[in-house]
mmCIF file of C-alpha atoms in Angstrom:
data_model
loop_
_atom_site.group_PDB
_atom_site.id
_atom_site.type_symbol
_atom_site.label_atom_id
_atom_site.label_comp_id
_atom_site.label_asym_id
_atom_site.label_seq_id
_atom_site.Cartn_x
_atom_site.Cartn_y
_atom_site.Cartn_z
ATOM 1 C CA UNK S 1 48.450 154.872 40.821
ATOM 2 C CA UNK S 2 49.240 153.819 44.504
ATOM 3 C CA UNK S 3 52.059 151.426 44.639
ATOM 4 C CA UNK S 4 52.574 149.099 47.773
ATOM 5 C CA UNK S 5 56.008 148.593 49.244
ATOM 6 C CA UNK S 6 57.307 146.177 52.235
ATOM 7 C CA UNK S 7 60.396 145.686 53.132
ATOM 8 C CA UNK S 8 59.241 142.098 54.678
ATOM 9 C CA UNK S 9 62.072 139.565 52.604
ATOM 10 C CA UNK S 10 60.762 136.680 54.051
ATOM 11 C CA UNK S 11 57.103 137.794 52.165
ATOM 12 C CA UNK S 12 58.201 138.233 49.124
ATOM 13 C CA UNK S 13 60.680 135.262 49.511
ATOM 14 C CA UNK S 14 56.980 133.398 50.248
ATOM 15 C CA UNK S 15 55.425 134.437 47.508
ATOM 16 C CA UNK S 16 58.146 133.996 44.889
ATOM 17 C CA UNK S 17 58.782 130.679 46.593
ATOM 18 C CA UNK S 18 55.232 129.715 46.053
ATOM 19 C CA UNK S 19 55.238 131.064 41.991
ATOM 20 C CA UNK S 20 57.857 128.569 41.546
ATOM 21 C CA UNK S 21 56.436 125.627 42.850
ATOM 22 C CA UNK S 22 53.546 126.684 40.758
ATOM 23 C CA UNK S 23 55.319 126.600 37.209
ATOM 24 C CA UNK S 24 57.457 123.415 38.659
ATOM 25 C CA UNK S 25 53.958 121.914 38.961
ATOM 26 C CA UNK S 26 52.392 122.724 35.842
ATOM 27 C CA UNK S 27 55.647 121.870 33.995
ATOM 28 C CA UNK S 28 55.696 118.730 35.349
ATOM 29 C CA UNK S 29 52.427 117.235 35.051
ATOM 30 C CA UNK S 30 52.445 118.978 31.300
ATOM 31 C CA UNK S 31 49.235 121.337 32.226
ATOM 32 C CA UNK S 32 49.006 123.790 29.396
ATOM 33 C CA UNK S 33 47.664 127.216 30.608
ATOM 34 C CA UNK S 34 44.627 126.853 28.756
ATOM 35 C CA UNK S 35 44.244 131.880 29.130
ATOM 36 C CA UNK S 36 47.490 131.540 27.212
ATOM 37 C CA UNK S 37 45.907 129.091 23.987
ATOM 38 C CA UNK S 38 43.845 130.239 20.912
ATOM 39 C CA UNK S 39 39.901 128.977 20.737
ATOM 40 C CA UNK S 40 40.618 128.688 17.150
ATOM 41 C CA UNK S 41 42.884 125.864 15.347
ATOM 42 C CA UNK S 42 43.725 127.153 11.654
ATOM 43 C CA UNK S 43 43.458 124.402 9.113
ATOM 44 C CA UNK S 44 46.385 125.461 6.831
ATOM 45 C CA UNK S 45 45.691 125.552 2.736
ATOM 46 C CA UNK S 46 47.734 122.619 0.956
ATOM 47 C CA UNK S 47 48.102 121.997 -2.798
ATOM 48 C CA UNK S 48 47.875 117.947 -3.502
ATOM 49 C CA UNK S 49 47.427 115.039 -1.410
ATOM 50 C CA UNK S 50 47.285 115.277 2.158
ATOM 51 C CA UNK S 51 49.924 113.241 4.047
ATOM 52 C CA UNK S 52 48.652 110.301 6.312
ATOM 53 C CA UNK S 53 52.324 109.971 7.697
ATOM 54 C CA UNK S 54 52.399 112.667 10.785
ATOM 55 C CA UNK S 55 56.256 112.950 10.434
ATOM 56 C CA UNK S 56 55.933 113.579 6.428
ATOM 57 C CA UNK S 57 57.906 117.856 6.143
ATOM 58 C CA UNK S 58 54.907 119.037 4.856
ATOM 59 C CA UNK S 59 53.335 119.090 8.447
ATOM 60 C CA UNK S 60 56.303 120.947 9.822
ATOM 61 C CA UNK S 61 54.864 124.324 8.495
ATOM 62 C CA UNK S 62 51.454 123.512 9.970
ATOM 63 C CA UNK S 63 50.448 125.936 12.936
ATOM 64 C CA UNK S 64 49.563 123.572 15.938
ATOM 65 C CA UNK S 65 46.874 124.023 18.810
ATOM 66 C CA UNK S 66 48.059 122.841 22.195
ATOM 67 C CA UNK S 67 44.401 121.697 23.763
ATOM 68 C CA UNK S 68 44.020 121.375 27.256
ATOM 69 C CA UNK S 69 42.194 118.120 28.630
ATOM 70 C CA UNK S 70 40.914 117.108 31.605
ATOM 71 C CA UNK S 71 39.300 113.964 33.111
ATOM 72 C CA UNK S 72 35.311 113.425 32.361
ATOM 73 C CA UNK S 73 33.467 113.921 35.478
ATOM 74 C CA UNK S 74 30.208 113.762 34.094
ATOM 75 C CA UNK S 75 28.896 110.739 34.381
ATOM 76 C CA UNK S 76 29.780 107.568 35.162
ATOM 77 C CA UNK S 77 32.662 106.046 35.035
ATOM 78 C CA UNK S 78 34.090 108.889 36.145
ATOM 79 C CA UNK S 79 37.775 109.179 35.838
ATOM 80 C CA UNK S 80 39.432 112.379 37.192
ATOM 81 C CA UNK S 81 43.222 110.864 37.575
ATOM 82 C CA UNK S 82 44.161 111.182 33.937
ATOM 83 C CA UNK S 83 47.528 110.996 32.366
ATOM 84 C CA UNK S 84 47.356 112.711 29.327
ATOM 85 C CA UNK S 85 46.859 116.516 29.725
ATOM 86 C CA UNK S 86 46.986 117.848 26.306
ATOM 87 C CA UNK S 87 47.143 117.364 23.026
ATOM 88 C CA UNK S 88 48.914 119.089 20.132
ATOM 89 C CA UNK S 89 46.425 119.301 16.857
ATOM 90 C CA UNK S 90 47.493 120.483 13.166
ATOM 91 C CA UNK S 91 44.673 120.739 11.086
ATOM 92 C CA UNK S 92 45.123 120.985 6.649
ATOM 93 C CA UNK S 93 42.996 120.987 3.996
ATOM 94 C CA UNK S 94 43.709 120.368 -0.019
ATOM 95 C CA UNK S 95 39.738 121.982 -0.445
ATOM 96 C CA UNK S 96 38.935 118.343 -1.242
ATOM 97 C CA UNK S 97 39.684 116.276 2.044
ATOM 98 C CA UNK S 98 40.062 117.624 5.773
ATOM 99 C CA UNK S 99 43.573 116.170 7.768
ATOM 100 C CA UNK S 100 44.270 116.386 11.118
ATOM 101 C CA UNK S 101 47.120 115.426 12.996
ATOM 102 C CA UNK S 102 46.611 115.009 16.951
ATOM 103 C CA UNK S 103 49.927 113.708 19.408
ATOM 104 C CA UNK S 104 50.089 113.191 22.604
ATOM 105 C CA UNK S 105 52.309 112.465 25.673
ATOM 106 C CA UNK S 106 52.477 108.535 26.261
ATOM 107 C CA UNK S 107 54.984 106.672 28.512
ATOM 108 C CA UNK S 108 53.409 103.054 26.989
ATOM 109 C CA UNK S 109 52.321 101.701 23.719
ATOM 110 C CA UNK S 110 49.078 99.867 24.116
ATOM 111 C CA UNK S 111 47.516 97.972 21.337
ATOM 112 C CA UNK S 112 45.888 95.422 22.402
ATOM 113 C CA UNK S 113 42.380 94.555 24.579
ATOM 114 C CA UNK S 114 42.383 90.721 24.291
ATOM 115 C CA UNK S 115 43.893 90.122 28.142
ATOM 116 C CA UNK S 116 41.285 91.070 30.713
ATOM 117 C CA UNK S 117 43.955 92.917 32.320
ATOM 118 C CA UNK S 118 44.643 94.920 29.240
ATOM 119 C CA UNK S 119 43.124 98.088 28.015
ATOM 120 C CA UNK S 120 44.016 100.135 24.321
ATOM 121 C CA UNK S 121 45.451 103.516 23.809
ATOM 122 C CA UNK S 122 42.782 105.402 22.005
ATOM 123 C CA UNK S 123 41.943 109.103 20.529
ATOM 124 C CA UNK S 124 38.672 110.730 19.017
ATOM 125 C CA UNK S 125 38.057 114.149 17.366
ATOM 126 C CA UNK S 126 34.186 115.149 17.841
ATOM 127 C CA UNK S 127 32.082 117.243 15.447
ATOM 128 C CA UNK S 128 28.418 118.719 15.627
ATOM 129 C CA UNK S 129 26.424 116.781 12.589
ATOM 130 C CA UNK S 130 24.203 120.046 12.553
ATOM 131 C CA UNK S 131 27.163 122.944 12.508
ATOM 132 C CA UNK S 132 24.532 125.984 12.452
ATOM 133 C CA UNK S 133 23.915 127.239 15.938
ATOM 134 C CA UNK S 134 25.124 126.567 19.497
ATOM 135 C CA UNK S 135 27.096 123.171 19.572
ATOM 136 C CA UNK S 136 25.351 120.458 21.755
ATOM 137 C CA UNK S 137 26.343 119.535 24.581
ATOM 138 C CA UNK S 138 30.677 118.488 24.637
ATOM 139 C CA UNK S 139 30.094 114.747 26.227
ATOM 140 C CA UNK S 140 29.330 113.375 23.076
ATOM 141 C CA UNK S 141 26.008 115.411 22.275
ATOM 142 C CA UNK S 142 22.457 115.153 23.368
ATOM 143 C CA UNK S 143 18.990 114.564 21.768
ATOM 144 C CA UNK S 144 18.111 116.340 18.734
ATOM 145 C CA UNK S 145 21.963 117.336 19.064
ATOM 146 C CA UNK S 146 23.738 114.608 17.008
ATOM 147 C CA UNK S 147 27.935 113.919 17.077
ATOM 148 C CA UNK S 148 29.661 112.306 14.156
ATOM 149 C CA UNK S 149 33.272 110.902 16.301
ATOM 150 C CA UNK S 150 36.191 110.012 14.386
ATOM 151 C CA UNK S 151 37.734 107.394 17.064
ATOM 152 C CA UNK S 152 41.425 106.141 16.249
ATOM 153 C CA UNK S 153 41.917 102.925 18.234
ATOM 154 C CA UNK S 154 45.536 101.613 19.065
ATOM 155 C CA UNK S 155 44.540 98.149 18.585
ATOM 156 C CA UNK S 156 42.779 98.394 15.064
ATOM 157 C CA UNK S 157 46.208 100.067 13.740
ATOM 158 C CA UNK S 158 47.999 96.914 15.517
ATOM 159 C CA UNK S 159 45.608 94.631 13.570
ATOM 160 C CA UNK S 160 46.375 96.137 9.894
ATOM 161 C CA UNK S 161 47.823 93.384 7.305
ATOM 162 C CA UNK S 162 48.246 91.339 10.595
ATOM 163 C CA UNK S 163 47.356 88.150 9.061
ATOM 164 C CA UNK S 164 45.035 86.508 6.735
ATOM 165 C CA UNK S 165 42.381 87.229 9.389
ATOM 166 C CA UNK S 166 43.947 90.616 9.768
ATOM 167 C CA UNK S 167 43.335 90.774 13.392
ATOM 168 C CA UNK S 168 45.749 89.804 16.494
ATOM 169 C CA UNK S 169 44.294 86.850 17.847
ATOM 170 C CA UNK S 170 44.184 85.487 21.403
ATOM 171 C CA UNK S 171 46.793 82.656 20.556
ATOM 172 C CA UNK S 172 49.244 85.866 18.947
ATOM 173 C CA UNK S 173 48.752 87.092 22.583
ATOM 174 C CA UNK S 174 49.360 83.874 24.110
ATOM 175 C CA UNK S 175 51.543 81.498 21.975
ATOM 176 C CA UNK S 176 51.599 78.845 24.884
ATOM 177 C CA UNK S 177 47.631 78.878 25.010
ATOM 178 C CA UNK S 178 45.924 75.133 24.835
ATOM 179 C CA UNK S 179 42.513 73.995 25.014
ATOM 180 C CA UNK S 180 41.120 70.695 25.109
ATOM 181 C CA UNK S 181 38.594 71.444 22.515
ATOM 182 C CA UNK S 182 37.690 74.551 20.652
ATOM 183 C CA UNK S 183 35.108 75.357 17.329
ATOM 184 C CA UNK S 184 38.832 76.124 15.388
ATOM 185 C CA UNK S 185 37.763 76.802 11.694
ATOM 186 C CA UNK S 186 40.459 75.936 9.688
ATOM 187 C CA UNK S 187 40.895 77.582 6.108
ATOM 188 C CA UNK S 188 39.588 75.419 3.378
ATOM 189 C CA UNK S 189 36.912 74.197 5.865
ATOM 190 C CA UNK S 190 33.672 74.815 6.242
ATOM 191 C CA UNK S 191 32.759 78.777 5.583
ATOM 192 C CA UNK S 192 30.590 81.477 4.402
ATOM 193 C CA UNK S 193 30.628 83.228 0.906
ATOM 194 C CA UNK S 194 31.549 86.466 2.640
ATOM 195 C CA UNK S 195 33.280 84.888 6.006
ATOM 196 C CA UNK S 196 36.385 82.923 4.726
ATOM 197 C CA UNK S 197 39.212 81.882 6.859
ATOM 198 C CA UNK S 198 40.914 80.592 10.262
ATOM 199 C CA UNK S 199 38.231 81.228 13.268
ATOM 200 C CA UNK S 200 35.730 83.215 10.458
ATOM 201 C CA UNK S 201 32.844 80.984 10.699
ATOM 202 C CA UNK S 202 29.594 80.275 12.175
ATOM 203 C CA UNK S 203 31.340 79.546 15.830
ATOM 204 C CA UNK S 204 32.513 83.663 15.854
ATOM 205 C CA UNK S 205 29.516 85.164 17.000
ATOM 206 C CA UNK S 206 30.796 88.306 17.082
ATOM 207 C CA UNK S 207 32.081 88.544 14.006
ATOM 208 C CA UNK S 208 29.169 86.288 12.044
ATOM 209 C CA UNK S 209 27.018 89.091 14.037
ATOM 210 C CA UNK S 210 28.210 91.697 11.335
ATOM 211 C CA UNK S 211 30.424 93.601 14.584
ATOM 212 C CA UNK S 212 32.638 95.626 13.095
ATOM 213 C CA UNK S 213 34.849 95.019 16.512
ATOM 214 C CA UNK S 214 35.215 91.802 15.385
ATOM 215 C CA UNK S 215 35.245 91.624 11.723
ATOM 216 C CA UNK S 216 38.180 93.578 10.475
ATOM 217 C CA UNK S 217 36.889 93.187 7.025
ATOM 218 C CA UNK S 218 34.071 95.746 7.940
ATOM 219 C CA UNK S 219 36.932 98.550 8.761
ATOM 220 C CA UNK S 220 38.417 100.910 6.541
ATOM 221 C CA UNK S 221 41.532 102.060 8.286
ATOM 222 C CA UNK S 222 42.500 102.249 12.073
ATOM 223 C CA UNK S 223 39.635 105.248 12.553
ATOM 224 C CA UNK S 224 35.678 103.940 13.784
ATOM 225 C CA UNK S 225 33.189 106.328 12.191
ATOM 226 C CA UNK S 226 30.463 107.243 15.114
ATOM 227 C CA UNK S 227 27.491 109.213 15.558
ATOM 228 C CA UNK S 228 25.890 109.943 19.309
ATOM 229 C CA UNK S 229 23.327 111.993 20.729
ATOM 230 C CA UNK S 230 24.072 111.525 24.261
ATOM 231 C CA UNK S 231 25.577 109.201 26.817
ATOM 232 C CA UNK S 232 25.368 105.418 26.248
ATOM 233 C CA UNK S 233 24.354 106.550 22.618
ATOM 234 C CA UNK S 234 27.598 105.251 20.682
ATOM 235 C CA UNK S 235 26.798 103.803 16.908
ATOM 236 C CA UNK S 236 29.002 102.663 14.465
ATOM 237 C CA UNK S 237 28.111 104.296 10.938
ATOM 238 C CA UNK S 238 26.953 101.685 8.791
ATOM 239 C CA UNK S 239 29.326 103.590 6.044
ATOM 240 C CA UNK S 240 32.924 104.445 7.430
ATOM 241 C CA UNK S 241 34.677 107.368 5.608
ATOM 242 C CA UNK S 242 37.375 108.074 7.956
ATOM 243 C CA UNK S 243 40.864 107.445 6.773
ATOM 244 C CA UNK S 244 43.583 107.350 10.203
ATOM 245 C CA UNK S 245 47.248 106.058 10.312
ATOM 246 C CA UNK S 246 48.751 106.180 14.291
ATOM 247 C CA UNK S 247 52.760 105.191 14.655
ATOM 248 C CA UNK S 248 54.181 105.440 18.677
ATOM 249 C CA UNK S 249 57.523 106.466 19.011
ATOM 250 C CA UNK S 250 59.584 105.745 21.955
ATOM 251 C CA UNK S 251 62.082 108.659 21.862
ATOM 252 C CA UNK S 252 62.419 111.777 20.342
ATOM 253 C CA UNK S 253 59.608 114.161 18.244
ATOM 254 C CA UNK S 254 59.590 114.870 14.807
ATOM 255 C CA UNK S 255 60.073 118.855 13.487
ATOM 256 C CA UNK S 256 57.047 120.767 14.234
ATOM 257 C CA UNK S 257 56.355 118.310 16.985
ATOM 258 C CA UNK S 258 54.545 119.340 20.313
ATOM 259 C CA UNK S 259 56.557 117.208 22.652
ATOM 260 C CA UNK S 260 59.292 114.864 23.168
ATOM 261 C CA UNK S 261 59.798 111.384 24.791
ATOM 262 C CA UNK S 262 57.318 108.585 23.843
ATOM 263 C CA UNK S 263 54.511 109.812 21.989
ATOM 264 C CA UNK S 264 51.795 109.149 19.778
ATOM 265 C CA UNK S 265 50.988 110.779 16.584
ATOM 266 C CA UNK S 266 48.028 110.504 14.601
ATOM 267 C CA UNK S 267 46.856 111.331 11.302
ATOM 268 C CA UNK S 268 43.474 111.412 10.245
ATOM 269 C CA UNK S 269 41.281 112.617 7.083
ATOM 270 C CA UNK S 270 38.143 112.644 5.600
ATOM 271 C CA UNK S 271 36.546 114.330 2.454
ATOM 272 C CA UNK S 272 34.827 117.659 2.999
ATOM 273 C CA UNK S 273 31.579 116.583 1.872
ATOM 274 C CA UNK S 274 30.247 112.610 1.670
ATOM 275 C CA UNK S 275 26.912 111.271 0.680
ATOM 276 C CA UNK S 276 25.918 109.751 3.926
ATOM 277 C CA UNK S 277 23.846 112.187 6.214
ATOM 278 C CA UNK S 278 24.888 110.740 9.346
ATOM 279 C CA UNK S 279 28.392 112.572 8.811
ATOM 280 C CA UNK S 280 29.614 116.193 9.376
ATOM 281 C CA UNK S 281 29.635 117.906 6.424
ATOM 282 C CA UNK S 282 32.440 120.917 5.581
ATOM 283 C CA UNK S 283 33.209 123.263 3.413
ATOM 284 C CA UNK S 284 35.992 125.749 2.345
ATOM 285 C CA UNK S 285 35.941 128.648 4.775
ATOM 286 C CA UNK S 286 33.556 127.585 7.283
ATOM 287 C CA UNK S 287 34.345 127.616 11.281
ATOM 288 C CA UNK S 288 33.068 124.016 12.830
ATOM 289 C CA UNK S 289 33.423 123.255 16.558
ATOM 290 C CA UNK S 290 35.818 120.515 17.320
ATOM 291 C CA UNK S 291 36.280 118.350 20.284
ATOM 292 C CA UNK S 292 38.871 116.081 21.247
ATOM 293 C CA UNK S 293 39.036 112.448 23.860
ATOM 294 C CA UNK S 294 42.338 110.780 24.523
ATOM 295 C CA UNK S 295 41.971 107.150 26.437
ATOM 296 C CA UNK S 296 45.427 105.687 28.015
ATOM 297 C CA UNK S 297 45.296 102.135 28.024
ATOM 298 C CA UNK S 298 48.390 102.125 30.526
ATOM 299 C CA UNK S 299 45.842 104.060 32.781
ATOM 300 C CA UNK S 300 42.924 101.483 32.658
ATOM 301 C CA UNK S 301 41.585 104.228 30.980
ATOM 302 C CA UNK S 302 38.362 102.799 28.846
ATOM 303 C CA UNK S 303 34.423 104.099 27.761
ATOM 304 C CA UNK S 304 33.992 107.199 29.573
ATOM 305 C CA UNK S 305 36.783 107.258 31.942
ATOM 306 C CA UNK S 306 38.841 109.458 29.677
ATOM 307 C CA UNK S 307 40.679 112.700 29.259
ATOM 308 C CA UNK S 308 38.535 115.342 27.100
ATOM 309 C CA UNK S 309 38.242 118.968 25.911
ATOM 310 C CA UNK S 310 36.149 121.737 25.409
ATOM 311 C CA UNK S 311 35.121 122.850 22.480
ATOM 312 C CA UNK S 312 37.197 124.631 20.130
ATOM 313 C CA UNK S 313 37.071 126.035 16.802
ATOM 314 C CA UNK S 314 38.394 124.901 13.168
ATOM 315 C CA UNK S 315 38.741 127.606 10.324
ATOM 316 C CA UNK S 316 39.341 125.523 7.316
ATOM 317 C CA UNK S 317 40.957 128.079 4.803
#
């Protein structure tokens, strides 16, 4: 083996210099080195129920994933100045239900899309419906290549036991707001069998349209239930299965935490196996690719101008 020597100082000064910077960088702008992380998240065995509160101890013994992300340059809206560049996933299994909890980095808590000017903090974990064979294609699928997306929105955990309506409202976001004349539906007034209270009637087209955007009735938990097979291809399950519960914390990390500072942690669960054959399907001991999406509201971040990964691997035990 030949081994080079210099005695130039100001070269290797250069060069050791420029390693620095390097790390400084990557430390910094929280860029995992994705050579130094597993393909493979292990879904840990649990006895009982799993916990839908991502600081509950029984997470703490959990292996967690860091996942690299980047920005989707794809297709359009492109969006390659992202703010989030990783996420740190824990993955558990009872052999009845599947949990995962995802966090993230995030500087600003953003649950709500009602200003114009306003856009929600949002995460999805992506799944092959077909788990035999090569995974489709990692931008939410492709024809004859079918997704099912879990998609936590900021927003819908904001509008849990909100109100009667169970929503945050336009007048919530602006308690000065007047108009001159508006179709307000008051409760007790005239309504629908199945569309009862304040601004639930004919006049909301949306939700009188049976949009599960607008009808909070129609949603299980803060999680959207998805299929796609390709860009623009986004449907909402008529049947949602997908249990989620998202809390932002301003300081600090919990044990077995990724990161500390403001963050957001997510829990989400589903049963191994459901009925409906629009939905991945698991069982104990099988590998499934997994995919993650993380959307900053702060960022303007929205659709497909988002941070995403490759595919990885889950090994439920």
């Amino acid at each position: 083996m030949r081994v080079v020597q210099t005695t130039n100082k100001k070269l290797v000064f250069s060069i050791l210099l420029s390693a620095l910077v390097v790390g400084v960088m990557l430390t910094i702008g929280q860029v995992p080195l994705a050579v130094s992380q597993p393909v493979t998240i292990p879904a840990k065995a649990v006895k009982g129920p799993i916990p839908m509160d991502g600081a509950n101890p029984l997470w703490e013994s959990v292996p967690g994933v860091i996942v690299p992300l980047s920005g989707q340059l794809i297709t359009t809206p492109m969006h390659p100045n992202i703010s989030v560049k990783s996420m740190f996933v824990k993955a558990m299994s009872n052999g009845k239900e599947l949990g995962l909890r995802v966090e993230w980095s995030d500087q600003t808590k953003n649950d709500t899309a009602i200003g114009p000017q306003d856009f929600r903090d949002q995460a999805a974990i992506m799944f092959p419906v077909t788990t035999s064979g090569a995974p489709p294609f990692q931008c939410m699928g492709q024809s004859g290549g079918t997704t099912n997306i879990w998609r936590w929105n900021a927003e819908w955990q904001k509008d849990l036991g909100k109100d009667s309506a169970g929503m945050w409202d336009v007048d919530d976001q602006y308690p000065g707001i007047f108009w001159d004349y508006y179709f307000e539906e008051p409760a007790g007034g005239v309504t629908y069998p199945d569309r009862i209270g304040r601004s639930l009637g004919p006049f909301n087209s949306g939700i009188w349209s049976g949009n599960i955007m607008s009808d909070p009735t129609l949603r299980v938990s803060s999680v959207e239930d998805l299929n796609a097979n390709g860009f623009s291809t986004l449907t909402t399950q008529a049947h949602q299965d997908v249990l989620g519960n998202g809390v932002w914390e301003p300081s600090g990390s919990v044990k077995g935490g990724g990161y500390t500072g403001p963050t957001w942690r997510v829990v989400i669960k589903r049963s191994l196996e459901t009925s409906d054959p629009n939905d991945t399907q698991f069982k104990p001991g099988m590998s499934v690719p997994i995919a993650f999406a993380v959307w900053d509201g702060n960022n303007i971040e929205r659709n497909g101008m988002k941070a995403l990964s490759t595919w990885f691997t889950l090994k439920l035990p």
